[in-house]
XYZ file of C-alpha atoms in Angstrom:
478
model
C 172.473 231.953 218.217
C 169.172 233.406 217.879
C 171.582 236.990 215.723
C 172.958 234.166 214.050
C 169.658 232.020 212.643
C 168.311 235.968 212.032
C 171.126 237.353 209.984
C 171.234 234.350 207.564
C 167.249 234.134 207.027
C 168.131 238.118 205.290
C 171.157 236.779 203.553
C 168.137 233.980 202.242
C 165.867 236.519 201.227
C 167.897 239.397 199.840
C 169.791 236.297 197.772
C 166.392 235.256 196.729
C 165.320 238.678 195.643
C 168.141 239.133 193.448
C 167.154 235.795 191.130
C 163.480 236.959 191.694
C 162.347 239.777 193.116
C 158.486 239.313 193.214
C 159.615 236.968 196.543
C 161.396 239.836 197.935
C 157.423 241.999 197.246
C 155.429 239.401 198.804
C 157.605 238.683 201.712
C 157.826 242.893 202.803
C 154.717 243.638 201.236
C 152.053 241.066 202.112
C 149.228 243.966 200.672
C 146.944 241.659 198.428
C 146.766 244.334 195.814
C 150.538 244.616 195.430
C 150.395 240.977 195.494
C 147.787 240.584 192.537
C 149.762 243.175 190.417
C 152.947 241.395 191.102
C 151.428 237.964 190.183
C 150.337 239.627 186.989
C 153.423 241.247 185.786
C 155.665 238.361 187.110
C 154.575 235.346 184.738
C 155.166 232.000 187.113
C 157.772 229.383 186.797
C 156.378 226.622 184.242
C 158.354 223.203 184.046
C 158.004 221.670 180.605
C 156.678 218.720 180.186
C 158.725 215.286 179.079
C 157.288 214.153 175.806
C 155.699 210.762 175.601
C 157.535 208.338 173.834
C 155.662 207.188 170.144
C 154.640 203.398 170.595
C 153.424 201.787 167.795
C 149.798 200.154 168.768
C 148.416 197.345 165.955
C 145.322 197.673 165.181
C 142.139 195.838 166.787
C 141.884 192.668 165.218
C 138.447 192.147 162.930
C 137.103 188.880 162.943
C 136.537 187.134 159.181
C 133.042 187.167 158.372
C 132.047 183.509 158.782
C 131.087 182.063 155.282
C 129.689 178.008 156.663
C 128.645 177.384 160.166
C 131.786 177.517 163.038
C 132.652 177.157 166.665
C 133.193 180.366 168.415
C 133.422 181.757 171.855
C 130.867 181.756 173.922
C 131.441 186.102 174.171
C 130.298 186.661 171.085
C 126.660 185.574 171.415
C 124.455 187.974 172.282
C 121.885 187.183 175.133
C 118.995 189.918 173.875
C 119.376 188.038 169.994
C 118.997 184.794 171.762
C 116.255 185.743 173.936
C 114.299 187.192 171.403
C 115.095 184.126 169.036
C 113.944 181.748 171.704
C 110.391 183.695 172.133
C 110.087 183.418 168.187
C 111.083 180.007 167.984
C 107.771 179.321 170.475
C 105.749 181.672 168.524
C 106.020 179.856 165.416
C 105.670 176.620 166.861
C 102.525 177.691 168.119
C 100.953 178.526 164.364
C 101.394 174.867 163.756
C 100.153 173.271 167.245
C 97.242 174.099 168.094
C 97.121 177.534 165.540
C 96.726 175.982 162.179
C 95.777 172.350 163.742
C 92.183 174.002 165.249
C 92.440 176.638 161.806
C 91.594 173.152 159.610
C 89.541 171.575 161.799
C 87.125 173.875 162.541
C 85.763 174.560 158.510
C 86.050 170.726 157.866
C 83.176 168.384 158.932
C 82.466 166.905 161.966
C 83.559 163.679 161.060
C 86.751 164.743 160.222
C 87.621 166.997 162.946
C 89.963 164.577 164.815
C 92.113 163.311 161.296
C 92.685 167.247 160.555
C 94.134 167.856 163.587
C 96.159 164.553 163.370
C 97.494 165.894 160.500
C 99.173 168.747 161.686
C 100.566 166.816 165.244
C 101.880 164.271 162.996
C 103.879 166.336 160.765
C 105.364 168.699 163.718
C 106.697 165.362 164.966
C 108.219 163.719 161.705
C 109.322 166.704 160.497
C 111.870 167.381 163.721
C 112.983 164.264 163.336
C 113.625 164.597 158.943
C 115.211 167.981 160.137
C 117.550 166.548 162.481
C 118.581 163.694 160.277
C 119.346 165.543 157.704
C 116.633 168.552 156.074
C 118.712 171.355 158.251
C 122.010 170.075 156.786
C 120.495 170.220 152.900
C 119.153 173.751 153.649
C 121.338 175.786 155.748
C 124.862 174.180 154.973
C 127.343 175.796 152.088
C 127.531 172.790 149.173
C 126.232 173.986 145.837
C 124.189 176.690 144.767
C 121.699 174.237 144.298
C 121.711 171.754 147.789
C 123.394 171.928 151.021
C 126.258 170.000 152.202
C 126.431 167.270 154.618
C 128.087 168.753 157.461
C 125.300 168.608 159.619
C 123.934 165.047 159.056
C 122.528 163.814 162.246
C 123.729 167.300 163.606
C 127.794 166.211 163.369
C 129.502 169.092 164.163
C 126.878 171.142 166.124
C 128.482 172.124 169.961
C 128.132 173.718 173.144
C 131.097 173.211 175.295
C 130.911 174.582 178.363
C 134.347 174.294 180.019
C 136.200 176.076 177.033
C 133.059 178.596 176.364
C 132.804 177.418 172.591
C 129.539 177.348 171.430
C 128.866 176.820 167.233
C 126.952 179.470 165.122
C 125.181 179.574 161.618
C 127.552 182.272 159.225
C 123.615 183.358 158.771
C 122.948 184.507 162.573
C 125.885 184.346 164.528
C 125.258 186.207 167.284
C 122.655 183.559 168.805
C 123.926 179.365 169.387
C 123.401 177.606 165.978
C 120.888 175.302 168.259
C 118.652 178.103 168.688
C 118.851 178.946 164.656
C 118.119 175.720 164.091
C 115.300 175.244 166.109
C 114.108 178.581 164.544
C 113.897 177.081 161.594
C 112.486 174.111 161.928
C 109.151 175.553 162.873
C 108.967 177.047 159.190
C 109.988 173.634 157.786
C 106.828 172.048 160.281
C 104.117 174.672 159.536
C 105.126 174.749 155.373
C 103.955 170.841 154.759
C 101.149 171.781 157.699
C 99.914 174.041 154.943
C 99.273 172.011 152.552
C 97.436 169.183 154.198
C 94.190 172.033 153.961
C 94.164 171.602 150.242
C 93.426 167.499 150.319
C 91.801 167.591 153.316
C 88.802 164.589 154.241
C 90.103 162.002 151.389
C 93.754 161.029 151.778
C 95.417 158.187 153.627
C 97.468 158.753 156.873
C 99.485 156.130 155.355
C 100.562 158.046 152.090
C 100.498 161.590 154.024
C 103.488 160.414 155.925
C 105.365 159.126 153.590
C 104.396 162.385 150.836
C 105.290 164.456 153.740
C 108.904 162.850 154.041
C 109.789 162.996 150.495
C 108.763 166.575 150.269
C 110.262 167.729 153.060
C 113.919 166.352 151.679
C 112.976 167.134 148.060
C 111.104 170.094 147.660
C 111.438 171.897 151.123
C 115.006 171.786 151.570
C 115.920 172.703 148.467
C 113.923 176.121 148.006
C 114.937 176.685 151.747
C 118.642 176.686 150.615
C 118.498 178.153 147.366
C 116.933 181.394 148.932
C 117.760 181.963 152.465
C 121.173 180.151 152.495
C 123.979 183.291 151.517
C 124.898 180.532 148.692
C 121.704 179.886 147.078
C 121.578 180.602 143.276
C 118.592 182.604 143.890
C 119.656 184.361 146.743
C 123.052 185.381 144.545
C 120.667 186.768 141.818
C 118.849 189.298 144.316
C 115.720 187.212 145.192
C 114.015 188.763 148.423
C 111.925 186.731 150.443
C 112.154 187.890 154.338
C 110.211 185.244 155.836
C 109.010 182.706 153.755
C 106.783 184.061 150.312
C 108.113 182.017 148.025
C 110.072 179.159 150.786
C 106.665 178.974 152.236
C 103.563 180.178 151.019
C 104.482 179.637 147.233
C 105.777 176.352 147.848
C 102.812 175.325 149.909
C 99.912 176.688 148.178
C 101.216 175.392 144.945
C 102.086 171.844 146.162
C 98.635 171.702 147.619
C 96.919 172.742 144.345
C 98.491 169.838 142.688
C 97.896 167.132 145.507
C 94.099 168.229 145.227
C 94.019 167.849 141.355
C 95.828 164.829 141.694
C 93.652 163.092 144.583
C 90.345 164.312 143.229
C 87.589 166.210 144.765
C 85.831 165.030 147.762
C 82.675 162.843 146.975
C 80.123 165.044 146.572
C 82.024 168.216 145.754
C 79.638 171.001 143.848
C 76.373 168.745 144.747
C 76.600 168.646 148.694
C 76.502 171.399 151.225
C 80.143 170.976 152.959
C 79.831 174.006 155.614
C 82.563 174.229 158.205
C 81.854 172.190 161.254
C 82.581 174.495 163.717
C 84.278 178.262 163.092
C 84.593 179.447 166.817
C 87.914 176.658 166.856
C 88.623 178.556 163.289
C 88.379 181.590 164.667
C 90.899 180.812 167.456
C 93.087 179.353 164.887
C 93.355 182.541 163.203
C 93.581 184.830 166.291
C 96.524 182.119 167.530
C 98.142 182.850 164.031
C 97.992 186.416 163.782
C 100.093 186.649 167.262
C 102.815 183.573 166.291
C 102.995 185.640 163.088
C 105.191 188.326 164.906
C 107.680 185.295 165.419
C 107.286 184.152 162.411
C 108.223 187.890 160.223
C 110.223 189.589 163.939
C 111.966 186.749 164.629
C 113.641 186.480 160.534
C 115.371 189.590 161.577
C 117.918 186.848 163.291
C 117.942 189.468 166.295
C 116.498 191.784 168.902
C 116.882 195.234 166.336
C 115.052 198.276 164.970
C 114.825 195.786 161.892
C 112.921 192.993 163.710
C 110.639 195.972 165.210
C 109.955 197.939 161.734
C 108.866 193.660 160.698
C 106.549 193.305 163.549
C 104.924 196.559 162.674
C 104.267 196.228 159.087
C 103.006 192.509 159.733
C 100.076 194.432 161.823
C 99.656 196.711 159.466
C 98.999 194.562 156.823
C 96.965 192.276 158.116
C 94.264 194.363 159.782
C 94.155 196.330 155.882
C 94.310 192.266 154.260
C 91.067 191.741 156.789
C 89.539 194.853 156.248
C 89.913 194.693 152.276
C 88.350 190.941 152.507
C 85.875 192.105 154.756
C 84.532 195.445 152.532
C 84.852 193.006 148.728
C 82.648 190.298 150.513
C 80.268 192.542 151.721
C 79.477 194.777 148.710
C 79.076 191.319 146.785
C 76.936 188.960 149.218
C 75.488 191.208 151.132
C 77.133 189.918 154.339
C 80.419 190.552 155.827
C 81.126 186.898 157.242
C 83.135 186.012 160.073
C 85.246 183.122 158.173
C 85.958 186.084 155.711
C 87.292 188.216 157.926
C 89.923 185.991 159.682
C 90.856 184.386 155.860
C 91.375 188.041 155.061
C 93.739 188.320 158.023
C 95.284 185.876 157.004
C 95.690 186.673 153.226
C 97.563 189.685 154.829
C 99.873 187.963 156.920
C 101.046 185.801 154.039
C 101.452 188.447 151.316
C 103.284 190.944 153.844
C 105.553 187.879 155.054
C 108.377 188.171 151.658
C 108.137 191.821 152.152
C 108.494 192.478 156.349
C 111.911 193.276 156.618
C 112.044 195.214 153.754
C 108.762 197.345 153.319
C 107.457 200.529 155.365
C 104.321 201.808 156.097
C 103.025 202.509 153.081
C 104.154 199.278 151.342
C 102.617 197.410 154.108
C 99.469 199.428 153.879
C 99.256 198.751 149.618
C 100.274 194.851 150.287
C 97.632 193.860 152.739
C 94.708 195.707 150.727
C 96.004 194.064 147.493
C 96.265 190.840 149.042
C 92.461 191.015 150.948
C 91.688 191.383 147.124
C 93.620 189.176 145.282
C 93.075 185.883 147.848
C 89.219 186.673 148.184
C 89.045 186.286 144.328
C 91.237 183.065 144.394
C 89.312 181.504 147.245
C 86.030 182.250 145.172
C 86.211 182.834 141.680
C 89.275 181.572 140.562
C 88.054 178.019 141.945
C 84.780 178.035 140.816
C 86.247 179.123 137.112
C 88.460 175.936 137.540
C 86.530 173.485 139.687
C 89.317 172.231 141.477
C 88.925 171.304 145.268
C 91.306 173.043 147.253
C 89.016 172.110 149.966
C 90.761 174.945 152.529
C 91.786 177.514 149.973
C 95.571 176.563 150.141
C 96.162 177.973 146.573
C 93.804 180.905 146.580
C 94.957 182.039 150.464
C 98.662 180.744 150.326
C 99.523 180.593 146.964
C 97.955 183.841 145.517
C 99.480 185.509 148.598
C 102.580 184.670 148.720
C 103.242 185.516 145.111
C 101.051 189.303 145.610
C 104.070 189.536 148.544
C 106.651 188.555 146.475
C 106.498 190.826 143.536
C 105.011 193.624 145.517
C 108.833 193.528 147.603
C 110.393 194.269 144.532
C 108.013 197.316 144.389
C 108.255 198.593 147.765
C 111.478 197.039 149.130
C 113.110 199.985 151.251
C 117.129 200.292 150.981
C 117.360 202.146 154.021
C 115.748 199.088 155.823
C 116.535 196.128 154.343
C 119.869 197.243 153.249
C 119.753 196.263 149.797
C 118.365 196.922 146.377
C 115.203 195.185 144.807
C 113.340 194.534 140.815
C 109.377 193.180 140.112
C 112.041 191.252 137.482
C 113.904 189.599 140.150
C 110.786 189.053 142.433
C 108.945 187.921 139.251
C 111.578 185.244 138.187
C 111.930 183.595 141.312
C 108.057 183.113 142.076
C 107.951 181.492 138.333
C 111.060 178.682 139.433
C 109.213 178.412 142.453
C 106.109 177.749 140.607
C 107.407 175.433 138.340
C 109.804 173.396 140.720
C 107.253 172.695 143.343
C 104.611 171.510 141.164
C 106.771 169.096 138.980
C 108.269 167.817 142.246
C 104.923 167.567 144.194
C 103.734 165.766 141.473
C 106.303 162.851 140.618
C 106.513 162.418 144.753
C 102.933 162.279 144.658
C 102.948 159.281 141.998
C 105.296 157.622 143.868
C 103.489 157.536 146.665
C 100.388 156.311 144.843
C 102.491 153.684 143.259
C 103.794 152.428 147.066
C 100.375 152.913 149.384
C 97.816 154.509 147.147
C 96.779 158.214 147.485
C 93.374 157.845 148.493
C 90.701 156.244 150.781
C 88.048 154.009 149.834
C 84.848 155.820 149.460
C 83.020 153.831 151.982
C 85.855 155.588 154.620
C 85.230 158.873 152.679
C 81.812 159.108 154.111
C 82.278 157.184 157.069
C 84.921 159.792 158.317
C 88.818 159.622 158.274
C 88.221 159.765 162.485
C 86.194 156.640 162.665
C 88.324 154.916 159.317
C 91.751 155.960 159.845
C 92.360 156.167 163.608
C 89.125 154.574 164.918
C 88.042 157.577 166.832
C 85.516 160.092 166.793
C 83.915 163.488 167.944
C 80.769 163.318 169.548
C-alpha cells in the first residue's frame, strides 16, 4: 500500500510539472535562491476580478430654503446655535434690566431715581406681552414689504412637539427653535422704547408712557423691524445693512426721543438750574453692564455659534474702547478734564455706531467707526444741543441718534464681502437712515398727540418738583 500511495504522489507531481513547472523547482529544489529566481521569472496565477454591477444612486435630497416660518424636525437644530442664542438672549435682556435701568437713574436727580428705573421694568414687562400678542407676528412674519402677516397672532402656529420631534423655525435662523428667535428678539424690541424714555426723562406721566409705549411698539417698532431684518422688507430687498439694530434701534430711538422731548418741553428750570447726575457710580455700572450684554446684542445677530458671530464680538470691542478713548481725548483737550460720565458715554457712542456695521466690518472699519463716533456723539451731546436748546435730558439723540446713523453710513464704507457675504453703497446706507428719519419722527409725533389728547403728556409742575417717586408711585429714595 505504502508503493502504491508513493508511486501516485510522482504521477501528482510530474503531472503537475508538466502544466507548471516552477512546482516541479520548488518541490526538488527547496534552495531559497532558486526559489526567488523562479518566483521572479514565473509571474503568479491572478484570478480576475467580477465587475460590479452599475446601480443608479439618486442624488441626496436638498431641503427648499424656507421662505416664512415652518415646522421641522427636531435633527435639524443645532444645539451649539441654540446654546449660544440662549446666552445672547440673557445678555441683552440684561442691557435693559438692571443695565440701562441703573444707566438713567444714576445722571437723573435724586428725586427721580425710583420713576427712571420704573420706566425701564415697566416697559420690559408690557413689551413681552405687545410682542406675544402680536409685535413678533408684524415684524418677523412674510405679508407685505411693508408689515408682517398674522400668522403668529397670539403665537398660533409656534410648536414643539416632542413625541414626533417637530419643533418650528424662523426661515431667518433655522437652525435654533423659533421660541428661542423669538425670545432673541424681543429683548431688542424691550431695550429700543427703553431708549427713549432718557430723552423725556423727570416730566412725563406713567400714565401716557404706557400707553405711548404701546402704540409705538405696534406702529413704529414693528414696522422698521420688518422692513429691514425680515428677508421681505422693502428695505432689506434694496440692500439696506443694518447687523444689529443702527437704524431698527438706535435711529429709531434717538430720533423718537428727540421729538417726545420737543414735544413735552424742557424740564422746569432747564438752562437756569444746576441738574447734575444724582449718583454716577450706578451710571457707571450701567455702562460696564452694557458694554458686556453688548456682545449678545452684535454676537448673538449672527443667528449662530460661527467665525461670523466671533469676527462681531471682536469689532464691538474694538470699537468701543477707540469710541471711549476718542470721547475721552476731545473732552479733555476742551475742558480741561477727562470726566468719568464722558468716558462711559463714549463707550457707549461706540457700541451704538459699530452695532449696523458688526457683522460686516473688520478691524480697521471697527477701529475708524468707534473714533468717528467718540467724535461725532460728544459734539451732539454738547454742542449740537446747546446750538438748539432742546432737552434731551439723557442725550438720546446726540448718543443714539448721531450714532446709529455714523454706523449706518460708515457700513456702506467699510462693509467687508468676504464677511458679511454681500455687497454694500454710503447711497444705500444713506437712503435708509433718511426713511428712518422721517418715518419715526412723523409717527412718534401723531402717537404722541394722541396720547396727549387721551391722558395728557405731562405732569403738573407742582409733581415736577416734588419728584415723579413721591407723585407718581408715592415712593422715594432716602
Amino acid at each position: 500500500m505504502r508503493v502504491t500511495a508513493s508511486v501516485a504522489m510522482a504521477l501528482a507531481i510530474l503531472a503537475a510539472s508538466l502544466l507548471h513547472p516552477a512546482i516541479a523547482q520548488t518541490t526538488t529544489d527547496p534552495s531559497p535562491a532558486l526559489e526567488t529566481a523562479t518566483m521572479v521569472a514565473t509571474p503568479p496565477l491572478i484570478a480576475e476580478s467580477p465587475v460590479a454591477p452599475v446601480i443608479d444612486v439618486p442624488p441626496a435630497h436638498v431641503d427648499e430654503p424656507l421662505t416664512k416660518p415652518a415646522l421641522v424636525d427636531i435633527s435639524k437644530i443645532s444645539s451649539g446655535d441654540t446654546a449660544w442664542m440662549l446666552t445672547s438672549t440673557a445678555l441683552v435682556l440684561l442691557m435693559t434690566i438692571p443695565g440701562l435701568a441703573l444707566f438713567y437713574a444714576g445722571m437723573v436727580r435724586q428725586k427721580n431715581v425710583l420713576a427712571t428705573m420704573a420706566q425701564s421694568f415697566a416697559i420690559t414687562c408690557l413689551v413681552t406681552v405687545i410682542w406675544v400678542v402680536i409685535g413678533y407676528s408684524l415684524a418677523f412674519t412674510p405679508g407685505s414689504p411693508y408689515i408682517g402677516g398674522l400668522d403668529r397672532v397670539l403665537l398660533s402656529g409656534l410648536e414643539f412637539i416632542k413625541e414626533s420631534g417637530k419643533v418650528s423655525v424662523s426661515e431667518i435662523a433655522p437652525t435654533i427653535p423659533e421660541s428661542v428667535f423669538l425670545m432673541f428678539q424681543l429683548t431688542f424690541a424691550i431695550i429700543t422704547p427703553a431708549l427713549i424714555t432718557g430723552a423725556f426723562a423727570e416730566r412725563m406721566k406713567f400714565s401716557a408712557l404706557l400707553m405711548f409705549i404701546t402704540l409705538w411698539s405696534i406702529f413704529v417698532y414693528a414696522p422698521v423691524a420688518h422692513w429691514v431684518w425680515e428677508p421681505g422688507g422693502w428695505l432689506a430687498a434694496r440692500g439696506v445693512l443694518d447687523f444689529a439694530g443702527g437704524t431698527v434701534v438706535h435711529i429709531n430711538a434717538g430720533v423718537s426721543g428727540l421729538v417726545a422731548a420737543v414735544i413735552i418741553g424742557p424740564r422746569l428750570g432747564f438752562g437756569r438750574e444746576p441738574m447734575p447726575p444724582h449718583n454716577l457710580v450706578l451710571t457707571v455700572i450701567g455702562a460696564c453692564m452694557l458694554w458686556v450684554g453688548w456682545f449678545g446684542f452684535n454676537a448673538g445677530s449672527a443667528g449662530a455659534a460661527d467665525g461670523r458671530a466671533g469676527m462681531a464680538m471682536l469689532v464691538t470691542q474694538l470699537a468701543t474702547a477707540v469710541g471711549a478713548l476718542s470721547w475721552m481725548f476731545v473732552e479733555w483737550a476742551r475742558r480741561g478734564k477727562p470726566s468719568v460720565l464722558g468716558m462711559v458715554s463714549g463707550a457707549v457712542s461706540g457700541l451704538v455706531a459699530i452695532t449696523p456695521a458688526s457683522g460686516f466690518v473688520g478691524v480697521t472699519g471697527a477701529l475708524v467707526i468707534g473714533a468717528i463716533a467718540g467724535v461725532a456723539c460728544y459734539w451732539g451731546a454738547t454742542s449740537l444741543k446747546s446750538m438748539l436748546r432742546y432737552d434731551d435730558s439723557l442725550d438720546v439723540f446726540g448718543v443714539h441718534a448721531i450714532g446709529g446713523i455714523v454706523g449706518a453710513l460708515l457700513t456702506g464704507v467699510f462693509a467687508v464681502k468676504s464677511i458679511g457675504g454681500v455687497e454694500s453703497s454710503f447711497g444705500n446706507q444713506a437712503f435708509g437712515v433718511i426713511v428712518t428719519l422721517a418715518f419715526s419722527a412723523i409717527m412718534t409725533a401723531i402717537i404722541l398727540g394722541i396720547v396727549n389728547a387721551l391722558v395728557g403728556l405731562r405732569v403738573t409742575p407742582e409733581a415736577e418738583r416734588d419728584g415723579l417717586d413721591l407723585e407718581q408711585h408715592g415712593e422715594h429714595v432716602l
